[in-house]
């Protein structure tokens, strides 16, 4: 996980030094697991953050980078759980850490208006780590998924920092020991234009 945090820090610092006609945004994300991820950890995740860098390549069209971190957590009741050929009894704590690293293309409709609708598509990878802790035992599975992400949102433009509200759906395809992982996020962000 340390390696992932270093990648996050490098991406933020590198994109901060980029040229004019760019937008940087920091978003708070609320996550809703779907599919196999929901089967593993069902509750809503209130622990999410995303950083986006977008550069205007022509009026309304952007290319960019996105990096984020969403943590899903669930405490299961005291019970007997089976893993492979073994039975374990106790309380179970489940964690899923997901770090998407994406290249993005987007379009902002009338970017100079006060309210600007936008759409983005991201493609790249997502590091996922599933950790199940139960008493003295901890079971971990991790891997890098090939990932895609569509996003729709609106931006409220002001003279200083702008505000954004968007919905994203992250889908990481099956990899190694991990099944496909998908989750939907609602994001509230602050956008700084240069």
CSV table of C-alpha atoms in Angstrom, one decimal:
chain,number,residue,atom,x,y,z
A,1,UNK,CA,0.0,0.0,0.0
A,2,UNK,CA,3.0,2.3,0.6
A,3,UNK,CA,4.0,2.0,-3.0
A,4,UNK,CA,0.5,3.1,-4.1
A,5,UNK,CA,0.6,6.2,-1.8
A,6,UNK,CA,4.0,7.2,-3.4
A,7,UNK,CA,2.4,6.9,-6.8
A,8,UNK,CA,-0.5,9.1,-5.7
A,9,UNK,CA,1.9,11.8,-4.3
A,10,UNK,CA,4.0,11.8,-7.4
A,11,UNK,CA,1.0,12.2,-9.7
A,12,UNK,CA,-0.3,15.1,-7.7
A,13,UNK,CA,3.0,16.9,-7.6
A,14,UNK,CA,3.8,16.3,-11.3
A,15,UNK,CA,0.5,17.5,-12.6
A,16,UNK,CA,0.6,20.6,-10.3
A,17,UNK,CA,3.6,21.7,-12.4
A,18,UNK,CA,1.7,21.4,-15.7
A,19,UNK,CA,1.0,24.2,-18.2
A,20,UNK,CA,-1.9,26.6,-18.7
A,21,UNK,CA,-5.4,25.6,-19.9
A,22,UNK,CA,-5.7,22.9,-17.2
A,23,UNK,CA,-8.0,22.0,-14.3
A,24,UNK,CA,-7.1,20.2,-11.1
A,25,UNK,CA,-9.8,18.9,-8.9
A,26,UNK,CA,-9.9,17.2,-5.5
A,27,UNK,CA,-13.1,15.2,-4.8
A,28,UNK,CA,-14.6,13.6,-1.8
A,29,UNK,CA,-16.2,10.2,-2.9
A,30,UNK,CA,-19.0,8.2,-1.4
A,31,UNK,CA,-18.8,4.6,-2.7
A,32,UNK,CA,-21.5,1.9,-3.3
A,33,UNK,CA,-20.1,-1.6,-4.0
A,34,UNK,CA,-21.7,-3.7,-6.8
A,35,UNK,CA,-21.5,-7.3,-7.9
A,36,UNK,CA,-18.8,-9.4,-6.2
A,37,UNK,CA,-17.4,-6.5,-4.2
A,38,UNK,CA,-20.9,-6.0,-2.7
A,39,UNK,CA,-21.0,-9.7,-1.9
A,40,UNK,CA,-17.7,-9.3,0.0
A,41,UNK,CA,-18.4,-5.9,1.7
A,42,UNK,CA,-21.9,-4.4,1.4
A,43,UNK,CA,-22.1,-1.2,3.4
A,44,UNK,CA,-21.7,2.3,1.8
A,45,UNK,CA,-18.1,3.5,1.9
A,46,UNK,CA,-17.7,7.0,3.4
A,47,UNK,CA,-13.9,6.9,2.9
A,48,UNK,CA,-13.0,8.0,-0.6
A,49,UNK,CA,-10.9,10.7,-2.3
A,50,UNK,CA,-10.0,11.4,-5.9
A,51,UNK,CA,-7.6,13.7,-7.6
A,52,UNK,CA,-8.1,14.7,-11.3
A,53,UNK,CA,-5.9,16.6,-13.7
A,54,UNK,CA,-7.4,17.7,-17.0
A,55,UNK,CA,-5.8,19.7,-19.8
A,56,UNK,CA,-8.0,21.4,-22.4
A,57,UNK,CA,-6.8,20.3,-25.9
A,58,UNK,CA,-9.5,22.3,-27.7
A,59,UNK,CA,-12.7,24.0,-26.7
A,60,UNK,CA,-14.5,21.7,-24.3
A,61,UNK,CA,-12.3,18.6,-25.0
A,62,UNK,CA,-9.9,17.4,-22.3
A,63,UNK,CA,-7.3,14.7,-21.7
A,64,UNK,CA,-6.1,13.9,-18.2
A,65,UNK,CA,-5.1,11.7,-15.3
A,66,UNK,CA,-7.1,10.4,-12.4
A,67,UNK,CA,-6.0,8.8,-9.2
A,68,UNK,CA,-8.2,7.9,-6.2
A,69,UNK,CA,-8.6,5.8,-3.1
A,70,UNK,CA,-11.8,4.2,-1.9
A,71,UNK,CA,-11.9,2.0,1.2
A,72,UNK,CA,-14.9,-0.3,1.9
A,73,UNK,CA,-15.3,-1.8,5.3
A,74,UNK,CA,-17.6,-4.2,7.0
A,75,UNK,CA,-17.7,-5.8,10.5
A,76,UNK,CA,-19.4,-9.2,10.4
A,77,UNK,CA,-21.2,-10.9,13.3
A,78,UNK,CA,-19.6,-13.5,15.6
A,79,UNK,CA,-20.1,-16.7,13.6
A,80,UNK,CA,-18.4,-19.7,12.0
A,81,UNK,CA,-16.9,-18.9,8.6
A,82,UNK,CA,-15.5,-21.4,6.1
A,83,UNK,CA,-12.4,-20.7,4.0
A,84,UNK,CA,-11.2,-23.5,1.9
A,85,UNK,CA,-11.2,-26.7,4.0
A,86,UNK,CA,-11.1,-24.8,7.3
A,87,UNK,CA,-13.8,-23.4,9.6
A,88,UNK,CA,-13.0,-20.3,11.7
A,89,UNK,CA,-15.2,-19.0,14.5
A,90,UNK,CA,-15.2,-15.3,15.7
A,91,UNK,CA,-15.9,-11.8,14.5
A,92,UNK,CA,-14.8,-11.0,11.0
A,93,UNK,CA,-13.6,-7.6,9.7
A,94,UNK,CA,-13.5,-7.1,6.0
A,95,UNK,CA,-11.6,-4.4,4.1
A,96,UNK,CA,-11.3,-3.6,0.4
A,97,UNK,CA,-8.8,-0.9,-0.6
A,98,UNK,CA,-9.2,0.3,-4.2
A,99,UNK,CA,-6.7,2.7,-5.9
A,100,UNK,CA,-7.6,3.5,-9.6
A,101,UNK,CA,-4.9,5.0,-11.9
A,102,UNK,CA,-6.6,6.2,-15.1
A,103,UNK,CA,-6.0,8.1,-18.3
A,104,UNK,CA,-9.1,10.2,-19.1
A,105,UNK,CA,-10.7,11.9,-22.0
A,106,UNK,CA,-13.6,14.3,-21.4
A,107,UNK,CA,-15.9,16.9,-22.8
A,108,UNK,CA,-17.2,20.0,-21.0
A,109,UNK,CA,-20.4,21.5,-22.6
A,110,UNK,CA,-20.0,25.3,-22.8
A,111,UNK,CA,-17.0,25.4,-20.4
A,112,UNK,CA,-17.4,29.2,-19.9
A,113,UNK,CA,-21.0,29.1,-18.7
A,114,UNK,CA,-21.8,29.3,-15.0
A,115,UNK,CA,-23.2,25.7,-15.0
A,116,UNK,CA,-21.2,23.3,-17.2
A,117,UNK,CA,-22.3,19.6,-17.7
A,118,UNK,CA,-19.4,17.3,-18.5
A,119,UNK,CA,-18.7,13.6,-19.3
A,120,UNK,CA,-15.4,11.7,-18.9
A,121,UNK,CA,-14.2,8.2,-19.8
A,122,UNK,CA,-11.2,6.7,-18.0
A,123,UNK,CA,-9.1,3.7,-18.9
A,124,UNK,CA,-6.2,2.2,-17.0
A,125,UNK,CA,-5.6,0.0,-13.9
A,126,UNK,CA,-6.8,-0.3,-10.3
A,127,UNK,CA,-4.9,-1.8,-7.5
A,128,UNK,CA,-7.2,-3.7,-5.1
A,129,UNK,CA,-6.4,-5.3,-1.8
A,130,UNK,CA,-9.0,-7.4,0.1
A,131,UNK,CA,-8.2,-8.1,3.7
A,132,UNK,CA,-10.2,-10.3,6.0
A,133,UNK,CA,-9.1,-10.2,9.7
A,134,UNK,CA,-10.5,-12.7,12.2
A,135,UNK,CA,-8.8,-13.0,15.6
A,136,UNK,CA,-5.2,-14.1,15.0
A,137,UNK,CA,-5.8,-14.8,11.3
A,138,UNK,CA,-5.6,-12.3,8.5
A,139,UNK,CA,-6.2,-13.3,4.9
A,140,UNK,CA,-5.1,-11.0,2.1
A,141,UNK,CA,-5.6,-11.0,-1.7
A,142,UNK,CA,-4.4,-8.2,-3.9
A,143,UNK,CA,-3.8,-7.5,-7.6
A,144,UNK,CA,-3.9,-5.0,-10.4
A,145,UNK,CA,-7.2,-4.9,-12.5
A,146,UNK,CA,-7.6,-3.6,-16.0
A,147,UNK,CA,-10.2,-0.9,-15.4
A,148,UNK,CA,-12.7,1.4,-17.2
A,149,UNK,CA,-14.7,4.3,-15.8
A,150,UNK,CA,-17.5,6.4,-17.2
A,151,UNK,CA,-18.4,9.7,-15.4
A,152,UNK,CA,-21.2,12.2,-15.8
A,153,UNK,CA,-21.4,15.5,-13.8
A,154,UNK,CA,-21.9,19.2,-13.6
A,155,UNK,CA,-19.5,22.0,-12.6
A,156,UNK,CA,-20.6,25.3,-11.1
A,157,UNK,CA,-18.0,27.9,-12.2
A,158,UNK,CA,-17.0,30.9,-10.1
A,159,UNK,CA,-14.1,33.4,-10.4
A,160,UNK,CA,-12.1,31.5,-7.9
A,161,UNK,CA,-12.4,27.7,-7.3
A,162,UNK,CA,-15.3,26.0,-9.0
A,163,UNK,CA,-17.5,23.2,-7.5
A,164,UNK,CA,-18.3,19.9,-9.2
A,165,UNK,CA,-20.8,17.1,-8.6
A,166,UNK,CA,-20.5,13.8,-10.5
A,167,UNK,CA,-21.3,10.1,-10.6
A,168,UNK,CA,-18.7,7.5,-11.6
A,169,UNK,CA,-18.8,3.8,-12.1
A,170,UNK,CA,-15.5,2.0,-11.7
A,171,UNK,CA,-15.2,-1.6,-13.1
A,172,UNK,CA,-12.0,-3.6,-12.7
A,173,UNK,CA,-11.9,-6.9,-14.6
A,174,UNK,CA,-11.1,-10.2,-12.9
A,175,UNK,CA,-7.4,-10.7,-12.1
A,176,UNK,CA,-5.4,-13.4,-10.4
A,177,UNK,CA,-7.1,-14.3,-7.1
A,178,UNK,CA,-9.5,-11.4,-7.2
A,179,UNK,CA,-12.9,-11.4,-9.0
A,180,UNK,CA,-14.1,-8.5,-11.0
A,181,UNK,CA,-14.7,-5.4,-8.8
A,182,UNK,CA,-17.2,-2.7,-9.5
A,183,UNK,CA,-18.4,0.3,-7.5
A,184,UNK,CA,-20.3,3.5,-8.1
A,185,UNK,CA,-19.3,6.8,-6.5
A,186,UNK,CA,-20.9,10.1,-5.9
A,187,UNK,CA,-18.3,12.8,-5.9
A,188,UNK,CA,-18.3,16.4,-4.6
A,189,UNK,CA,-15.2,18.4,-5.6
A,190,UNK,CA,-13.3,21.6,-5.8
A,191,UNK,CA,-11.9,22.6,-9.2
A,192,UNK,CA,-9.0,25.0,-9.7
A,193,UNK,CA,-8.4,26.3,-13.2
A,194,UNK,CA,-5.0,27.5,-14.5
